[in-house]
Coordinates of C-alpha atoms in Angstrom, one line a residue:
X1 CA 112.6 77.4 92.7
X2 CA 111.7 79.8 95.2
X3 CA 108.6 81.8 95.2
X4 CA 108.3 85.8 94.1
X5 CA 107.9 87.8 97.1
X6 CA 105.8 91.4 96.5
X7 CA 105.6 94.1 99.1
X8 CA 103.2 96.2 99.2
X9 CA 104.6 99.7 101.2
X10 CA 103.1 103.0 100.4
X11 CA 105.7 105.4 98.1
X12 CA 106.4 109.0 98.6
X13 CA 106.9 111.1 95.5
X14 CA 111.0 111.1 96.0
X15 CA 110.7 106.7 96.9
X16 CA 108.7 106.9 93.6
X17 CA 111.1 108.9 91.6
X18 CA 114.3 106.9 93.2
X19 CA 112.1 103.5 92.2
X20 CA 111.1 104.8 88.7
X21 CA 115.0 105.6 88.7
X22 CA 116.1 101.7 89.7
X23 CA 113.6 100.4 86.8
X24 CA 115.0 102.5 84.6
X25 CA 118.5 101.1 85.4
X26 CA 117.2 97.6 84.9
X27 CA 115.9 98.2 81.7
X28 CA 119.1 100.1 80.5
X29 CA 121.4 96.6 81.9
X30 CA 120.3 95.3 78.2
X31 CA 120.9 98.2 76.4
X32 CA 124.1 99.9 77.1
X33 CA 127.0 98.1 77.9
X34 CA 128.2 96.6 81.5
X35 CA 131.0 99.3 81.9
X36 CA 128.5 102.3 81.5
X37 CA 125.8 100.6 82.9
X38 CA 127.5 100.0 86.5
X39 CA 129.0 103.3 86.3
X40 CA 125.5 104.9 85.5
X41 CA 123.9 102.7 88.6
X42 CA 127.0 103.7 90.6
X43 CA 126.6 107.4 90.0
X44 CA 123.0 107.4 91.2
X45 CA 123.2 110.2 94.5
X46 CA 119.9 108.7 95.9
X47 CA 120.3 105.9 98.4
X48 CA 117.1 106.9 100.8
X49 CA 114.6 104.5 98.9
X50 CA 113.2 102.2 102.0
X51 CA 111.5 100.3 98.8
X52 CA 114.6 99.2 97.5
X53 CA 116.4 98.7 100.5
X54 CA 113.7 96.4 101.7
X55 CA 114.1 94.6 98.3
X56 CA 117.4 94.1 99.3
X57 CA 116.4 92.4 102.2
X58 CA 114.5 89.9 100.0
X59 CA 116.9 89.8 96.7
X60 CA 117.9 85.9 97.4
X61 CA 114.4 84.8 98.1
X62 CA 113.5 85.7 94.1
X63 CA 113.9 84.1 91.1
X64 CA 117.1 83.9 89.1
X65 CA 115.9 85.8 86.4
X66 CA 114.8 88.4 88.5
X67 CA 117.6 88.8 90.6
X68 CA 119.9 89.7 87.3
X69 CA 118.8 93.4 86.7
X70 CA 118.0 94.2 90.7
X71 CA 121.3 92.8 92.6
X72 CA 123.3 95.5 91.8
X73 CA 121.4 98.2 91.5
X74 CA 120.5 96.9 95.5
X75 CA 124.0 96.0 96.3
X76 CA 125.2 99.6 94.9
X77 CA 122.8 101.1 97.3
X78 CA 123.6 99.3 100.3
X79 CA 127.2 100.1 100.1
X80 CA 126.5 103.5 99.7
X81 CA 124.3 103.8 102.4
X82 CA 126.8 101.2 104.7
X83 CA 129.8 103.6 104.0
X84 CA 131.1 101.4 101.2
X85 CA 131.1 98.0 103.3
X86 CA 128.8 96.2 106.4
X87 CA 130.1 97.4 109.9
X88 CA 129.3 94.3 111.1
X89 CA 131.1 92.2 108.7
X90 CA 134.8 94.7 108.7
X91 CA 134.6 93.5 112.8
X92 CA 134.5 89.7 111.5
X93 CA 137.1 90.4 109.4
X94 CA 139.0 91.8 111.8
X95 CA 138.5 89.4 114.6
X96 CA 139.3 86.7 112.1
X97 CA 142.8 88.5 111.3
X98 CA 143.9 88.7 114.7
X99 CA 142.6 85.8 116.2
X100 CA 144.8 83.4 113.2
X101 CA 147.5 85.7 113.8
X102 CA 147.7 85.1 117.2
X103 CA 147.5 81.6 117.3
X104 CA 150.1 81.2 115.0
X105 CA 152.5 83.0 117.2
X106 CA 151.4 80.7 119.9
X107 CA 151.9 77.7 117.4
X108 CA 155.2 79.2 115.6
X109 CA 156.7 79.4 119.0
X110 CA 155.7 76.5 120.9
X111 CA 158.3 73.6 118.7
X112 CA 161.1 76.3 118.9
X113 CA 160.5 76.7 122.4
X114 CA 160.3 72.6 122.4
X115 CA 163.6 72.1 120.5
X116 CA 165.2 74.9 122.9
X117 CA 163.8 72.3 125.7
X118 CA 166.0 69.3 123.9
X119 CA 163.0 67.6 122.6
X120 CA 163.5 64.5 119.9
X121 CA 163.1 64.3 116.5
X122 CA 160.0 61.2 117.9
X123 CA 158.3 63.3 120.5
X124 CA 158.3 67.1 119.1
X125 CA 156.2 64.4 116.0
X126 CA 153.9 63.3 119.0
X127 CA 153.4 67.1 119.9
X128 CA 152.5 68.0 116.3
X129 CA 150.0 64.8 116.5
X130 CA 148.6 65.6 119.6
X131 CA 147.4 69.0 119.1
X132 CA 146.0 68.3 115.9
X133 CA 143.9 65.0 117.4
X134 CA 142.8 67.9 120.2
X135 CA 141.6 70.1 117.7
X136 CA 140.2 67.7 115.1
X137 CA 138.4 66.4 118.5
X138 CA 137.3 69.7 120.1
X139 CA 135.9 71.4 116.3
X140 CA 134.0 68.1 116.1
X141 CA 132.3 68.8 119.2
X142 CA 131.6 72.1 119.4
X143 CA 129.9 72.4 115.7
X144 CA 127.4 70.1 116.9
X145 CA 126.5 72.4 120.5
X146 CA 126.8 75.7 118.4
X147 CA 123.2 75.3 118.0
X148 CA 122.0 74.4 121.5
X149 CA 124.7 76.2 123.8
X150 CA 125.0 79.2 121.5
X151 CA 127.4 79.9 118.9
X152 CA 128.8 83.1 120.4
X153 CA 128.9 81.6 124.0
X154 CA 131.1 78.7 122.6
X155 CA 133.2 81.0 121.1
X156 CA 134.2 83.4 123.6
X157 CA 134.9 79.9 126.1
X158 CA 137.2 79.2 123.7
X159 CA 138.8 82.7 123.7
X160 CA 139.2 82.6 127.5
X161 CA 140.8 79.2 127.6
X162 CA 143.1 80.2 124.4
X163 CA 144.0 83.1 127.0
X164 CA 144.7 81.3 129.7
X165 CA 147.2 78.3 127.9
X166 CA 148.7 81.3 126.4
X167 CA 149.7 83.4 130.0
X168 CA 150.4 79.5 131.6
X169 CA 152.8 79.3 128.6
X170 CA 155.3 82.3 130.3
X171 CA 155.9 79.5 133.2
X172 CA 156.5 76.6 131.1
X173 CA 160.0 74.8 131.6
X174 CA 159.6 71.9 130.7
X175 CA 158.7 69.0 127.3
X176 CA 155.3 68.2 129.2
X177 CA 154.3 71.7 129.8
X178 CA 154.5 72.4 126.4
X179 CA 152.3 68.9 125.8
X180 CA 149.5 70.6 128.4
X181 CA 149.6 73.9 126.5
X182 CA 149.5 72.7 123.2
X183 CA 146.4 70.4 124.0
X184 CA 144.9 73.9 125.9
X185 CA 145.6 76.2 122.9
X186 CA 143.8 73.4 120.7
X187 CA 140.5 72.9 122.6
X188 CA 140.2 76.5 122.9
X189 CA 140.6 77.0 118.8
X190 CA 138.6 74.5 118.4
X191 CA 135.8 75.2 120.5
X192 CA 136.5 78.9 118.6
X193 CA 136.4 78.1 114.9
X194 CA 133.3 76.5 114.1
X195 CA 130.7 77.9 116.1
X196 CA 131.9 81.4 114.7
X197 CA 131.8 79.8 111.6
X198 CA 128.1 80.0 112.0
X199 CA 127.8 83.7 113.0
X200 CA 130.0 84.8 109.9
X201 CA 127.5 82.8 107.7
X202 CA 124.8 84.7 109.3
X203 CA 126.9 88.6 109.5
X204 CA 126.9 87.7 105.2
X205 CA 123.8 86.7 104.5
X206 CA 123.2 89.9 102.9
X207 CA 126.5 90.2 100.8
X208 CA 125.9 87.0 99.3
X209 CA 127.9 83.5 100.1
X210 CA 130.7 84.2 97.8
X211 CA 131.7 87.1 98.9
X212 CA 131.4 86.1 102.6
X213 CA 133.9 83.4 102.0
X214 CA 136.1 85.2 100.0
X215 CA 135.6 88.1 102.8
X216 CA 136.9 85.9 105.6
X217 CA 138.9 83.6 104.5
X218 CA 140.9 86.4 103.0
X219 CA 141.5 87.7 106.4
X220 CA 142.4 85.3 108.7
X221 CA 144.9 83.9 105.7
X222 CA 146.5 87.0 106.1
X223 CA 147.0 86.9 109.5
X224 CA 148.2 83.3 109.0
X225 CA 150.8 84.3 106.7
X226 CA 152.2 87.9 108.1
X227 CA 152.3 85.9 112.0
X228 CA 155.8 84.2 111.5
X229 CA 157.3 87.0 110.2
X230 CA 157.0 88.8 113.7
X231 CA 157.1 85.4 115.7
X232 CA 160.6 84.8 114.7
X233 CA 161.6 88.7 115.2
X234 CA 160.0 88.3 118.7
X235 CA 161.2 84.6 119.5
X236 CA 164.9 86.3 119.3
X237 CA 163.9 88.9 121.3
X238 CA 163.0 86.4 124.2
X239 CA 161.5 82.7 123.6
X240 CA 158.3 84.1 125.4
X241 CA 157.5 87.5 124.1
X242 CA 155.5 85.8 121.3
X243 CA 153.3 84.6 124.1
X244 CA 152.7 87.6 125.4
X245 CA 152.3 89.6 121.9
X246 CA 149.6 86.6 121.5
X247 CA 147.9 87.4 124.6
X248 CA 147.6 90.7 123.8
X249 CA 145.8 89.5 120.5
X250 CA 143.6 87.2 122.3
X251 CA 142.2 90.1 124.5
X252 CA 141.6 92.3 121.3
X253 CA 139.8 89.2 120.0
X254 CA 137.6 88.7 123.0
X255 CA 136.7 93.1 123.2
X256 CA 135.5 92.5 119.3
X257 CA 133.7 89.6 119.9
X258 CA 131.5 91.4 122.7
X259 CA 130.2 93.6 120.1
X260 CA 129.4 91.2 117.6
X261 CA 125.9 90.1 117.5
X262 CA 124.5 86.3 117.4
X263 CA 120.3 86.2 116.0
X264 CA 120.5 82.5 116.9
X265 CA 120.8 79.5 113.8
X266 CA 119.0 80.2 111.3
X267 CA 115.7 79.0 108.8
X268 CA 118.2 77.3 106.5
X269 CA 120.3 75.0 109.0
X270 CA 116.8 73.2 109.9
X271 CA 116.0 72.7 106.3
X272 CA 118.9 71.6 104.7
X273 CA 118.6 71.1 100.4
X274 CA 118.1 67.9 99.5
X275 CA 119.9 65.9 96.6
X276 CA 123.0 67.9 96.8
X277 CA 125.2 66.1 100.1
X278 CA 127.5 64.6 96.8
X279 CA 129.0 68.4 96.1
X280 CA 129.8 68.3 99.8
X281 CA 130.9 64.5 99.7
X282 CA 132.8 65.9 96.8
X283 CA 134.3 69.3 98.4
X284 CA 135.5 67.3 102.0
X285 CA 137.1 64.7 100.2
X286 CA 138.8 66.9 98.1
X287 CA 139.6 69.4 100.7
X288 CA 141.3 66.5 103.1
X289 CA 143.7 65.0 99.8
X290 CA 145.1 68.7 99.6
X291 CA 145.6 69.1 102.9
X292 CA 147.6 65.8 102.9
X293 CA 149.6 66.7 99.9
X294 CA 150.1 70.4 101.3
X295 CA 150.8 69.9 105.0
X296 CA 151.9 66.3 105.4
X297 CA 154.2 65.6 101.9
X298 CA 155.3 68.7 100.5
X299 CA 155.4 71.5 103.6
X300 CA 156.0 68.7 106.6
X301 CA 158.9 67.0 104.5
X302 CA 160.7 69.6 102.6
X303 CA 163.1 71.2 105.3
X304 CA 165.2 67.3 105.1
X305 CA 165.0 67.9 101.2
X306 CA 166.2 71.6 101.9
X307 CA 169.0 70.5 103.9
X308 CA 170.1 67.8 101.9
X309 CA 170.2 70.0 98.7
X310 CA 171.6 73.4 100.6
X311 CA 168.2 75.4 100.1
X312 CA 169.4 78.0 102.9
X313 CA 166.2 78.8 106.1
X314 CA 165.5 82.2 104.0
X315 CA 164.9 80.6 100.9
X316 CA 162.6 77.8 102.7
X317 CA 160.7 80.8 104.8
X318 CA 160.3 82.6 101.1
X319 CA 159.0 79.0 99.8
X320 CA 156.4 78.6 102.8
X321 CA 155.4 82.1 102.5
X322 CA 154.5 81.8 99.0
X323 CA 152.3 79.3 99.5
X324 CA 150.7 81.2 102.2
X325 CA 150.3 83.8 99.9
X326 CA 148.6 81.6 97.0
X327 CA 146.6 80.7 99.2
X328 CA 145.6 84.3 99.9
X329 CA 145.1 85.3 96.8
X330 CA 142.9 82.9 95.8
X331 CA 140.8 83.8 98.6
X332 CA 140.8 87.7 97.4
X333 CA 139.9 86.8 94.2
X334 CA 137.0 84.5 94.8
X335 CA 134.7 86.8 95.8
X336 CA 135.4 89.1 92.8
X337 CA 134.7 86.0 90.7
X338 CA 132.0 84.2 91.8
X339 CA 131.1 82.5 89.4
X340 CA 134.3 79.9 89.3
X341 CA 132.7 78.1 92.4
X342 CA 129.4 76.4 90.0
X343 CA 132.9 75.1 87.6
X344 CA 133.5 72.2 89.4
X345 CA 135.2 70.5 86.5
X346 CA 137.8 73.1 86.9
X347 CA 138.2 73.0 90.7
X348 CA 139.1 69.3 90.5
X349 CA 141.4 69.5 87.3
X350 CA 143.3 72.6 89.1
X351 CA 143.9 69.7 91.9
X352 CA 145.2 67.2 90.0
X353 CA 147.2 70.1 87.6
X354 CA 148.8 71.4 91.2
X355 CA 149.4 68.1 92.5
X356 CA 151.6 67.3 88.6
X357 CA 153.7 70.1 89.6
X358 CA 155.6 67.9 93.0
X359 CA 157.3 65.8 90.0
X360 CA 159.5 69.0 89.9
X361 CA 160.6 68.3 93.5
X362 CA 161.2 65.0 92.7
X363 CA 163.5 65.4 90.0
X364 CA 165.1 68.9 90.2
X365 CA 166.7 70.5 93.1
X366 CA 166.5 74.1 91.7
X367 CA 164.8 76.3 94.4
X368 CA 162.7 78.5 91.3
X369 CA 161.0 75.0 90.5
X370 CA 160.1 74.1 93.9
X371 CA 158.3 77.7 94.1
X372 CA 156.4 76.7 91.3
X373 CA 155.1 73.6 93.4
X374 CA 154.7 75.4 96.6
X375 CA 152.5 78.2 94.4
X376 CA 150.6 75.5 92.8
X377 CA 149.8 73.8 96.0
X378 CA 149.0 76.9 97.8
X379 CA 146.2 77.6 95.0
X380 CA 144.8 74.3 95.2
X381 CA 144.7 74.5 99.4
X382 CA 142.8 77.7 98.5
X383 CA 140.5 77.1 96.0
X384 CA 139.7 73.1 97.9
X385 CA 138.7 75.3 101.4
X386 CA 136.8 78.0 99.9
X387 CA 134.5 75.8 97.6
X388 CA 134.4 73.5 100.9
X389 CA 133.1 76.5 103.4
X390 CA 131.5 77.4 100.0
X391 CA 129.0 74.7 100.0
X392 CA 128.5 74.3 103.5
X393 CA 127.2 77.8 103.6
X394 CA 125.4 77.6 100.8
X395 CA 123.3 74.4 100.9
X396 CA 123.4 73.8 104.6
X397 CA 123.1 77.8 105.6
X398 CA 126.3 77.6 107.6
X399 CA 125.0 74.7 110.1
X400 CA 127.3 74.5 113.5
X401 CA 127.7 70.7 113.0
X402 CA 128.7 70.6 109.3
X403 CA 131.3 73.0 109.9
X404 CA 132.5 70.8 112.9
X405 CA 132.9 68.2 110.8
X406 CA 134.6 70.1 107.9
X407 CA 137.3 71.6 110.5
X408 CA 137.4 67.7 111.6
X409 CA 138.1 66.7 108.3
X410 CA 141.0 69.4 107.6
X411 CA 142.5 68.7 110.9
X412 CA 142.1 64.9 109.8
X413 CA 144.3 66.1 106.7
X414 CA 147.0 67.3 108.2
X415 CA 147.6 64.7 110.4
X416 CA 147.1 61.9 108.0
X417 CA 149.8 63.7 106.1
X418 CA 152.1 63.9 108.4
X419 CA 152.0 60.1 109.3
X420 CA 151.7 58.8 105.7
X421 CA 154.8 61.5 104.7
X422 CA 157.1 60.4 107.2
X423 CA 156.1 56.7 105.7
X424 CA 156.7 57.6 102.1
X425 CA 160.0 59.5 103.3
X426 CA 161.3 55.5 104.9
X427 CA 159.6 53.7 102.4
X428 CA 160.8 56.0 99.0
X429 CA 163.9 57.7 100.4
X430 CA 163.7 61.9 100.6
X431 CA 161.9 62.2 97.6
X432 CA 159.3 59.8 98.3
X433 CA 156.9 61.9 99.8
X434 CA 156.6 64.3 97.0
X435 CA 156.0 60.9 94.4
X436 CA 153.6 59.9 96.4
X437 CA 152.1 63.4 97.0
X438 CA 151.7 63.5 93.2
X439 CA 150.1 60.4 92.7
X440 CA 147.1 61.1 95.8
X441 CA 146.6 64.4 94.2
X442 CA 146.1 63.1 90.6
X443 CA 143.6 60.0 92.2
X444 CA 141.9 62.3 94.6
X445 CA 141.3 64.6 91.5
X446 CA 139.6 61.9 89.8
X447 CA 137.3 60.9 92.5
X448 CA 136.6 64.2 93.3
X449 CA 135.5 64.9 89.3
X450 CA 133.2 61.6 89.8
X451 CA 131.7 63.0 92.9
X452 CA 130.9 65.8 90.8
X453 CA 129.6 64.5 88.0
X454 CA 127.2 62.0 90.6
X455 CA 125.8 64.8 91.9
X456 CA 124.9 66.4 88.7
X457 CA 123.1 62.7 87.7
X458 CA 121.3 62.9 91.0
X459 CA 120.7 66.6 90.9
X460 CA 121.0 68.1 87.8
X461 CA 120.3 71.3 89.0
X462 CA 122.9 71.2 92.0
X463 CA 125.0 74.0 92.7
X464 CA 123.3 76.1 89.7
X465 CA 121.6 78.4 91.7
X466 CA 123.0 81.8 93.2
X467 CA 126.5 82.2 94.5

């Protein structure tokens, strides 16, 4: 257990009065009830107290017990004083929203532009493969230089090459252009995502790790899920505009990143908690099974199943947006509920439960029970990558090479999926994938709860401190 910290700064009479005032509000927290206690410690006009605000500084380095009455009182201050929300961590938010949004206009675009080019069935699979290897490659590689070449260096390289694939892209006419550029746009996103992993783990240090997830993941799944919506509008337009709307992104993405600041890795990646790698173990195994189920059996699959059961393109964009938008908010409501990430019982029984629900695919053809599936599933995707970054930033502070390897392991995911879909699909017949999809989720679900429960043997105090 960490150590209490005192500081000993000299108090004027109104730093007196506003620290008397924060006492007071502690003591109250046991007396009145939550509702008119927050709005009480919310209605509190002084925010000036340098005492509190340097508690504020040092909140996660006390106690648990301490920490109860203090957090908010501190937390109400610091959003007062910060205009409601951290600067620094509304540009991360935004640079995460357009920097998703624009690759997925680059990658929306690129196997329309591919069938347009009279690619087969065989080789627009081999293009799906191939970026995904170049990604799961390239995040692999750049989480472990985010600490020696610089984590915002890394990232900006990666902006500039995602540029540059993306203005090449306006030239391409032919299959192996779009090979080059979809191997270009994957280095560059991968040398992107995980070293700015590590500066988002740093920007949210002092809004606490749940809320730093929930913070960004929240945005760039919205820009994930509102990007095809205008790729398709502009593909009709002309097959390259979405190129060009992406460069524009990109170069809004590079102007925000110049302003965000990099203090180097920090105390915590150099002195990583022991006794605790089995939640990880538990969160990247169960992370990759629902990116299989998600990516390679239900969404890779399902537009066959559509066409052979006359789900018309709308209905199937409404399916895939609803899962997008599961997703989202699952990531909008985790930081408001923090505490669901120490229930790990119930993170690995909502797999298995959202797994269940492909029998529906498998047996019905009714489009309002496949939304129920493609909700479920969504959830899961949600609630499986935000305990994942969870962890990572909580008990290895957000180190570049675990996050490589977590991207690794989601790319890995996806593109186990696709290969062990298309399988199920000969094997099984057009259902088969979703069978099968059930069946991982439900055993993944299991191991995952094992995991869990070996990490509680080993560390029985594992994943029980602050969120």
């Amino acid at each position: 257990m960490p150590e209490m910290t005192f500081c000993h700064v000299w108090h004027s009479p109104a730093e007196e009065t506003a620290s008397a005032h924060s006492i007071a509000a502690e003591i109250s927290r046991f007396i009145l009830p939550p509702c008119v206690w927050r709005a009480a410690v919310g209605a509190r006009p002084d925010a000036s107290d340098n005492s509190i605000l340097l508690h504020c500084r040092q909140v996660r380095m006390t106690p648990p017990r301490c920490r109860q009455g203090r957090r908010v009182v501190c937390s109400c201050l610091c959003r007062r004083q910060n205009g409601g929300r951290d600067p620094l961590m509304k540009r991360i938010c935004a640079l995460s929203f357009l920097m998703e949004m624009s690759g997925m206009l680059c990658f929306f675009t690129v196997p329309l532009l591919a069938v347009s080019f009279g690619i087969s069935g065989l080789f627009l699979g081999y293009l799906g493969a191939a970026g995904v290897g170049t990604y799961m490659t390239s995040a692999f590689v750049s989480g472990h230089l985010a600490e020696r070449a610089g984590a915002k260096r890394l990232a900006a390289l990666g902006v500039v090459l995602i540029g540059c694939a993306s203005a090449a892209a306006l030239a391409a006419s032919s299959i192996s252009h779009l090979f080059l550029l979809t191997v270009g746009l994957n280095i560059g996103f991968g040398l992107f995502w995980a070293p700015f992993m590590t500066i988002v783990n740093r920007t949210g240090a002092p809004i606490g790790t749940a809320r730093t997830v929930s913070a960004f993941s929240f945005a760039w799944s919205l820009g994930g899920m509102v990007a095809p919506v205008f790729a398709g509008w502009l593909f009709q337009v002309w097959n390259r505009l979405p190129f060009l709307a992406a460069l524009a992104g990109f170069f809004s993405v590079a102007a925000v990143l110049a302003g965000v600041e990099d203090n180097g890795g920090s105390a915590a990646e150099s002195a990583p908690q022991q006794g605790k790698d089995g939640s990880i173990a538990a969160a990247f195994f169960g992370v990759c099974a629902v990116f299989i189920v998600a990516f390679g059996c239900l969404r890779g699959q399902f537009p066959k199943l559509a066409a052979e059961v006359g789900i018309s393109a709308r209905t199937l964009g409404i399916l895939y947006t609803l899962m997008d938008a599961s997703r989202t908010g699952v990531f909008a409501l985790a930081g408001r509920h923090p505490g669901w990430f120490k229930r790990h019982g119930l993170i690995a029984a909502w797999t298995g439960v959202a797994c269940l629900t492909l029998i529906g695919v498998v047996v019905s053809s009714s489009a309002w029970i496949h939304a129920v599936s493609f909700a479920a599933v969504g959830s899961a995707v949600g609630i499986s990558y935000a305990y994942a970054l969870h962890e990572v930033f909580r008990l290895r502070g957000g180190s570049g090479a675990v996050l490589g390897k977590m991207e690794a392991m989601f790319s890995f995911g996806m593109f186990a999926g696709s290969l062990s879909g298309g399988f199920a699909a000969w094997a099984f017949g057009i259902r088969g994938p979703y069978g099968f999809g059930c069946g991982l989720g439900v055993c993944a679900a299991s191991v995952q709860a094992l995991l869990f429960r070996w990490q509680q043997v080993v560390s029985p105090q594992g994943g029980r401190d602050g969120v």
